[in-house]
Amino acid sequence: MTAAEKSDHASVLLDGELKGKELEHALDALVRDTSARESLERYELIGQVMRGEHPLFVAPDFSARVMAALADEGRPGFEPLPQGRPGRGWRTTRVVAQRWSQRFVRRSPWVAGAALAASVAAVTVVLMPTAHSPAPLGGGAAMMADAGRAPALQAAGEAPSVSLSPAWASAQASRLPSRPDRMDPYLMTHYEQAASSMQVGGMLPGARLASYPVK
Amino acid sequence: MTTEPTDIALVQRAQAGDKGAYDLLVRKYQHRIVRLLSRFVRDPDDVLDLAQDTFIKAWRALGNFRGESAFYTWLYRIAVNTAKNQLAANNRHGIEYSLTPDDEEPTPEPEALRDIATPEGMLLTAELEKVINEALRELPEDLRTALTLRELEGLSYEEIATVMGCPIGTVRSRIFRAREAVDKRLKPLLD
């Protein structure tokens, strides 16, 4: 395979347009060819500049440094993923809330009882429509809840910022048309851009309405 | 939630110990990971160290990746948690960092994003964007349209072929030729 053919494969690979044996064949050629891998890296960079992502310059030897650090490692393992630590503000908020609620319950026990009853009623009202209401879908538009897709900034084990009731989610799963793979980078970029524009670090998890033709 | 076929194939190869496949994943996502980490840490050396840590941790945990989310999503979580742990460790040693008092996420100031790069790095990044944009403007219309539909609109080759009224093979060739033309201007900058 010539250098130009390898670069062509790098281009198509980047676009995710190869499948099956053709994909395996192209990967065989690429993973053994540093020059073709460099081409793929630069093609990716071109795409990021075109999308206005303002990529930060990474020294060309960065991946070589990573691979050198992994030189003595065997096959990938099953090490647990790093867990983020909650920030200071979270702890402060929780402590203040606990102190306030303890003081409040001590002074006005009957009000606390009423608040508890109101909470139960509110939870009932919120849960009823999610379990029984029909799907809010129509035409070619599909509402995609991307709580799971948008990377959670909390540590694993904490509640996700958006959640669907299992009954609603499973009822919708059969109705949703399959989403084209190319929606993933689109949504990912959208969340990152949204975070940037709001001067918030990382990515804003959320829901997004998008439509695409269903064959 | 699926990840794209190329990433799945690369991850499967990497899981079997193919470091060339993992190198390809590193090259594909390093710029995005560095950009992400630069929102947490200002020092450019620290950013690169954290990025390297992220990819090393990802390799060591790659056996856990089951393709239930996109590979970048998985990598993103590792990067963010690595950065947060580093920031927390720095704070224990009395070093100031950019976590806000009432949130667990750092709030970057717009200018701070620019601060993380060295002057040389900033200059190179600006030059890189300028050269790429100039090269794109100079592309023949059909090449530029094909590449724009792919990179900006995210259309598949089949959809681009429909829009441009040409065979899929022609689309593939146009996109490749467009990238090659831009790359010819870009490569000398990076060498």
Coordinates of C-alpha atoms in Angstrom, one line a residue:
Chain A
M1 CA 0.0 0.0 0.0
T2 CA 1.4 3.4 -1.0
A3 CA 1.7 6.4 1.4
A4 CA -1.1 8.2 -0.4
E5 CA -3.4 5.1 0.0
K6 CA -2.6 5.0 3.7
S7 CA -3.4 8.6 4.1
D8 CA -6.6 8.0 2.2
H9 CA -7.5 5.3 4.6
A10 CA -6.7 7.6 7.5
S11 CA -9.1 10.1 6.1
V12 CA -11.9 7.6 5.7
L13 CA -11.2 6.0 9.1
L14 CA -11.5 9.4 10.7
D15 CA -14.9 9.8 9.2
G16 CA -16.0 6.4 10.5
E17 CA -17.0 5.3 6.9
L18 CA -15.2 2.0 6.9
K19 CA -16.8 -1.2 8.2
G20 CA -16.1 -4.9 8.4
K21 CA -13.1 -6.3 6.6
E22 CA -12.3 -3.0 4.9
L23 CA -12.1 -1.4 8.3
E24 CA -9.8 -4.2 9.7
H25 CA -7.6 -4.0 6.6
A26 CA -7.2 -0.2 6.9
L27 CA -6.4 -0.5 10.6
D28 CA -3.8 -3.2 9.9
A29 CA -2.0 -0.8 7.6
L30 CA -2.4 2.2 9.8
V31 CA -1.4 0.9 13.2
R32 CA 1.9 -0.2 11.8
D33 CA 2.7 3.1 10.0
T34 CA 3.7 6.1 12.0
S35 CA 3.4 8.5 9.1
A36 CA -0.2 7.5 8.4
R37 CA -1.0 7.9 12.1
E38 CA 0.5 11.4 12.0
S39 CA -1.7 12.2 8.9
L40 CA -4.8 11.1 10.9
E41 CA -3.8 13.4 13.8
R42 CA -3.4 16.4 11.4
Y43 CA -6.7 15.7 9.7
E44 CA -8.4 15.6 13.1
L45 CA -6.7 19.0 13.9
I46 CA -8.0 20.5 10.6
G47 CA -11.5 19.4 11.5
Q48 CA -11.2 21.0 15.0
V49 CA -10.1 24.3 13.5
M50 CA -12.9 24.2 11.0
R51 CA -15.4 23.7 13.8
G52 CA -14.0 26.7 15.7
E53 CA -12.9 24.5 18.6
H54 CA -9.6 26.4 18.9
P55 CA -7.5 23.3 19.7
L56 CA -4.5 24.0 21.9
F57 CA -1.2 23.1 20.3
V58 CA 0.1 19.8 21.5
A59 CA 3.7 19.0 20.9
P60 CA 4.1 16.5 18.0
D61 CA 6.0 14.1 20.4
F62 CA 3.2 14.0 22.9
S63 CA 1.8 10.7 21.9
A64 CA 5.3 9.3 21.6
R65 CA 5.8 10.3 25.3
V66 CA 2.6 8.6 26.3
M67 CA 3.6 5.4 24.4
A68 CA 7.1 5.5 25.9
A69 CA 5.5 5.7 29.4
L70 CA 3.5 2.6 28.5
A71 CA 6.5 0.8 27.0
D72 CA 6.9 -1.6 30.0
E73 CA 3.2 -2.2 30.4
G74 CA 1.6 -5.4 29.2
R75 CA -2.0 -5.7 28.0
P76 CA -4.5 -3.2 29.4
G77 CA -5.8 -4.1 32.7
F78 CA -9.0 -3.5 34.7
E79 CA -7.7 -0.9 37.1
P80 CA -10.6 1.1 38.7
L81 CA -11.2 4.5 37.2
P82 CA -10.1 7.6 39.2
Q83 CA -13.0 9.0 41.2
G84 CA -13.3 12.8 41.5
R85 CA -13.5 14.4 44.9
P86 CA -16.5 16.6 45.8
G87 CA -15.6 20.3 46.0
R88 CA -15.5 22.4 49.1
G89 CA -18.8 24.2 48.2
W90 CA -20.8 21.0 48.2
R91 CA -19.7 20.1 51.7
T92 CA -20.4 23.6 53.0
T93 CA -23.9 23.7 51.5
R94 CA -24.7 20.3 53.0
V95 CA -23.5 21.3 56.5
V96 CA -25.4 24.5 56.5
A97 CA -28.6 22.8 55.3
Q98 CA -28.3 20.2 58.0
R99 CA -27.8 22.7 60.7
W100 CA -30.7 24.9 59.5
S101 CA -33.1 21.9 59.3
Q102 CA -32.1 20.6 62.7
R103 CA -32.8 24.0 64.3
F104 CA -36.0 24.3 62.4
V105 CA -37.3 20.9 63.5
R106 CA -36.4 21.5 67.1
R107 CA -38.3 24.8 67.2
S108 CA -41.4 23.9 65.1
P109 CA -42.0 20.2 65.0
W110 CA -45.6 20.5 63.6
V111 CA -44.3 22.6 60.7
A112 CA -41.7 19.9 59.9
G113 CA -44.5 17.3 59.8
A114 CA -46.5 19.4 57.4
A115 CA -43.5 19.9 55.2
L116 CA -42.9 16.2 55.1
A117 CA -46.5 15.6 54.0
A118 CA -46.2 18.2 51.3
S119 CA -43.0 16.6 50.1
V120 CA -44.7 13.2 49.8
A121 CA -47.6 14.8 47.9
A122 CA -45.2 16.6 45.5
V123 CA -43.3 13.4 44.8
T124 CA -46.6 11.7 44.0
V125 CA -47.6 14.4 41.6
V126 CA -44.2 14.4 39.8
L127 CA -44.1 10.7 39.4
M128 CA -47.7 10.2 38.1
P129 CA -47.2 11.8 34.7
T130 CA -43.9 10.1 34.0
A131 CA -45.4 6.7 34.6
H132 CA -48.5 7.1 32.6
S133 CA -48.3 10.0 30.2
P134 CA -47.9 9.3 26.4
A135 CA -44.6 10.0 24.7
P136 CA -43.8 13.6 23.9
L137 CA -42.6 12.6 20.5
G138 CA -43.8 13.6 17.2
G139 CA -42.9 13.5 13.5
G140 CA -39.2 13.1 12.8
A141 CA -38.1 14.8 15.9
A142 CA -36.9 12.7 18.8
M143 CA -36.1 13.9 22.2
M144 CA -32.9 12.5 23.3
A145 CA -32.1 12.6 27.0
D146 CA -28.3 12.7 27.1
A147 CA -27.8 12.5 30.8
G148 CA -25.8 9.3 30.4
R149 CA -24.0 10.5 27.3
A150 CA -22.9 13.9 28.8
P151 CA -20.1 12.9 31.0
A152 CA -21.0 13.3 34.7
L153 CA -18.8 15.7 36.5
Q154 CA -19.8 14.2 39.8
A155 CA -17.9 11.3 41.2
A156 CA -19.2 7.9 40.2
G157 CA -22.0 6.7 42.5
E158 CA -23.6 10.1 42.9
A159 CA -26.9 10.8 41.4
P160 CA -26.8 11.9 37.7
S161 CA -27.9 15.4 37.1
V162 CA -30.8 14.3 34.8
S163 CA -32.6 11.0 35.1
L164 CA -35.6 9.3 33.4
S165 CA -38.0 7.1 35.2
P166 CA -37.2 3.5 34.1
A167 CA -40.9 3.0 33.0
W168 CA -40.8 6.0 30.8
A169 CA -37.3 5.3 29.4
S170 CA -38.1 1.7 28.5
A171 CA -41.4 2.7 26.9
Q172 CA -39.6 5.1 24.7
A173 CA -36.7 2.9 23.8
S174 CA -38.9 0.9 21.4
R175 CA -40.2 4.1 19.8
L176 CA -37.0 5.9 19.2
P177 CA -35.4 5.5 15.8
S178 CA -31.8 4.6 16.0
R179 CA -29.6 7.6 16.2
P180 CA -26.9 8.0 13.6
D181 CA -23.4 7.7 15.1
R182 CA -22.5 11.1 13.8
M183 CA -24.9 12.6 16.4
D184 CA -22.4 11.7 19.1
P185 CA -19.6 14.1 18.2
Y186 CA -22.3 16.8 17.4
L187 CA -23.9 16.5 20.9
M188 CA -20.5 16.3 22.6
T189 CA -19.3 19.4 20.8
H190 CA -22.6 21.2 21.6
Y191 CA -22.2 20.6 25.3
E192 CA -18.6 21.7 25.3
Q193 CA -19.4 24.8 23.3
A194 CA -22.3 25.6 25.6
A195 CA -20.1 25.2 28.6
S196 CA -17.4 27.5 27.1
S197 CA -19.9 30.2 26.2
M198 CA -21.2 30.2 29.8
Q199 CA -17.6 30.2 31.1
V200 CA -18.2 27.0 32.8
G201 CA -15.5 24.3 32.8
G202 CA -16.0 20.9 31.1
M203 CA -19.4 20.1 29.6
L204 CA -22.9 21.0 30.5
P205 CA -25.1 17.9 30.7
G206 CA -28.6 18.3 29.5
A207 CA -31.3 17.4 27.0
R208 CA -31.3 18.5 23.4
L209 CA -34.0 18.4 20.7
A210 CA -32.6 17.3 17.4
S211 CA -34.2 15.8 14.3
Y212 CA -32.9 13.7 11.5
P213 CA -34.4 11.7 8.7
V214 CA -35.4 8.1 9.5
K215 CA -35.1 5.7 6.6
Chain B
M1 CA -25.3 4.9 23.2
T2 CA -22.7 3.6 20.8
T3 CA -19.3 4.6 19.9
E4 CA -18.2 4.9 16.3
P5 CA -17.0 1.8 14.5
T6 CA -13.5 3.0 14.1
D7 CA -13.1 3.7 17.8
I8 CA -14.7 0.3 18.7
A9 CA -12.2 -1.5 16.4
L10 CA -9.3 0.5 17.8
V11 CA -10.3 -0.1 21.4
Q12 CA -10.8 -3.9 20.8
R13 CA -7.3 -4.0 19.3
A14 CA -5.8 -2.0 22.2
Q15 CA -7.6 -4.3 24.7
A16 CA -5.7 -7.2 23.0
G17 CA -2.5 -5.3 23.7
D18 CA -2.0 -3.5 20.3
K19 CA -0.2 -0.3 21.3
G20 CA -0.3 1.0 17.7
A21 CA -4.1 1.0 17.9
Y22 CA -3.9 2.9 21.2
D23 CA -1.4 5.4 19.8
L24 CA -4.0 6.1 17.1
L25 CA -6.6 6.8 19.8
V26 CA -4.2 9.0 21.7
R27 CA -3.5 11.0 18.5
K28 CA -7.1 11.3 17.7
Y29 CA -8.2 12.7 21.1
Q30 CA -5.1 14.4 22.6
H31 CA -6.0 17.9 21.4
R32 CA -9.5 17.6 22.9
I33 CA -8.2 16.2 26.2
V34 CA -5.5 18.9 26.5
R35 CA -8.1 21.6 25.7
L36 CA -10.4 20.1 28.4
L37 CA -7.7 19.9 31.0
S38 CA -6.6 23.5 30.3
R39 CA -9.8 24.6 31.8
F40 CA -8.8 23.1 35.2
V41 CA -5.1 23.9 35.3
R42 CA -3.2 27.0 34.0
D43 CA 0.4 25.8 33.8
P44 CA 1.0 24.3 30.4
D45 CA 3.4 21.7 31.8
D46 CA 0.8 20.6 34.3
V47 CA -1.8 20.3 31.6
L48 CA 0.4 18.0 29.5
D49 CA 1.4 16.0 32.6
L50 CA -2.3 15.5 33.4
A51 CA -3.1 14.6 29.8
Q52 CA -0.4 12.0 29.9
D53 CA -1.7 10.7 33.2
T54 CA -5.1 10.5 31.7
F55 CA -4.0 8.3 28.8
I56 CA -1.9 6.1 31.0
K57 CA -4.8 5.6 33.4
A58 CA -7.1 4.9 30.5
W59 CA -4.7 2.2 29.2
R60 CA -4.5 0.6 32.6
A61 CA -8.3 0.5 32.9
L62 CA -9.1 -0.2 29.3
G63 CA -10.3 -3.7 30.1
N64 CA -13.3 -2.1 31.9
F65 CA -14.4 -0.3 28.7
R66 CA -17.4 -2.1 27.3
G67 CA -18.4 0.3 24.6
E68 CA -21.6 1.3 26.4
S69 CA -20.7 5.0 25.9
A70 CA -18.5 6.7 23.3
F71 CA -14.8 6.2 23.9
Y72 CA -14.3 10.0 24.3
T73 CA -17.0 10.1 27.0
W74 CA -15.2 7.5 28.9
L75 CA -11.9 9.3 28.4
Y76 CA -13.4 12.6 29.4
R77 CA -14.5 11.2 32.8
I78 CA -11.0 9.9 33.5
A79 CA -9.5 13.3 32.5
V80 CA -11.9 15.3 34.7
N81 CA -11.5 13.1 37.7
T82 CA -7.7 13.0 37.3
A83 CA -7.7 16.8 37.2
K84 CA -10.0 17.1 40.2
N85 CA -7.9 14.8 42.2
Q86 CA -4.7 16.6 41.3
L87 CA -6.3 20.0 42.2
A88 CA -7.5 18.6 45.5
A89 CA -4.0 17.3 46.3
N90 CA -2.5 20.6 45.4
N91 CA -4.9 22.4 47.7
R92 CA -4.0 20.2 50.6
H93 CA -0.5 21.4 50.1
G94 CA -1.6 25.0 50.2
I95 CA -1.4 25.7 46.5
E96 CA -4.1 27.9 45.0
Y97 CA -6.2 26.5 42.2
S98 CA -9.2 27.6 40.3
L99 CA -12.1 25.7 42.0
T100 CA -14.8 28.1 42.9
P101 CA -15.9 28.2 46.6
D102 CA -19.5 27.1 45.9
D103 CA -19.0 24.5 43.1
E104 CA -17.0 21.4 42.4
E105 CA -16.2 22.5 38.9
P106 CA -13.6 25.1 38.0
T107 CA -14.8 28.2 36.4
P108 CA -12.4 29.4 33.8
E109 CA -12.0 33.0 33.1
P110 CA -12.0 33.6 29.3
E111 CA -8.6 35.2 29.5
A112 CA -7.3 32.4 31.7
L113 CA -7.8 30.0 28.8
R114 CA -5.3 31.9 26.8
D115 CA -2.9 32.0 29.7
I116 CA -2.3 28.3 29.9
A117 CA -0.3 28.3 26.7
T118 CA 3.3 29.5 26.5
P119 CA 3.9 32.5 24.3
E120 CA 5.5 30.2 21.7
G121 CA 2.6 27.8 21.9
M122 CA 0.0 30.6 21.6
L123 CA 1.9 31.9 18.6
L124 CA 2.0 28.5 17.0
T125 CA -1.7 27.8 17.7
A126 CA -2.6 31.2 16.1
E127 CA -0.4 30.5 13.1
L128 CA -1.8 27.0 12.7
E129 CA -5.4 28.3 12.6
K130 CA -4.4 31.0 10.1
V131 CA -2.7 28.6 7.8
I132 CA -5.5 26.1 7.9
N133 CA -8.1 28.8 7.2
E134 CA -6.1 30.2 4.4
A135 CA -5.6 26.8 2.8
L136 CA -9.4 26.1 3.1
R137 CA -10.2 29.4 1.4
E138 CA -7.9 28.5 -1.5
L139 CA -9.4 25.0 -2.1
P140 CA -11.4 24.4 -5.3
E141 CA -15.1 24.8 -4.6
D142 CA -16.0 21.1 -4.9
L143 CA -13.3 20.0 -2.5
R144 CA -14.2 22.7 0.1
T145 CA -17.9 21.9 -0.1
A146 CA -17.3 18.2 0.5
L147 CA -15.0 18.8 3.4
T148 CA -17.3 21.5 4.9
L149 CA -20.3 19.2 4.7
R150 CA -18.4 16.5 6.4
E151 CA -16.7 18.5 9.2
L152 CA -19.2 21.2 9.9
E153 CA -22.5 19.5 9.0
G154 CA -21.4 16.0 10.0
L155 CA -23.0 14.5 6.9
S156 CA -22.1 10.9 5.9
Y157 CA -20.4 10.3 2.6
E158 CA -23.8 9.0 1.2
E159 CA -25.6 12.2 2.2
I160 CA -22.8 14.4 0.8
A161 CA -23.1 12.4 -2.4
T162 CA -26.8 13.1 -2.6
V163 CA -26.3 16.8 -1.9
M164 CA -23.5 17.2 -4.4
G165 CA -25.0 14.9 -7.0
C166 CA -21.9 12.7 -7.4
P167 CA -20.9 9.1 -6.5
I168 CA -19.8 8.2 -3.0
G169 CA -16.3 7.3 -4.3
T170 CA -16.0 10.9 -5.6
V171 CA -17.0 12.3 -2.2
R172 CA -14.3 10.2 -0.5
S173 CA -11.7 11.3 -3.0
R174 CA -12.7 15.0 -2.7
I175 CA -12.6 14.9 1.1
F176 CA -9.2 13.2 1.1
R177 CA -7.8 15.6 -1.5
A178 CA -9.1 18.6 0.5
R179 CA -7.4 17.3 3.6
E180 CA -4.2 16.6 1.7
A181 CA -4.1 20.1 0.3
V182 CA -4.6 21.7 3.7
D183 CA -2.2 19.2 5.3
K184 CA 0.5 20.2 2.8
R185 CA 0.5 23.7 4.4
L186 CA 0.1 22.5 7.9
K187 CA 2.7 19.8 8.1
P188 CA 5.8 22.1 7.8
L189 CA 4.5 24.0 10.8
L190 CA 4.4 20.9 13.0
D191 CA 7.6 19.3 11.9

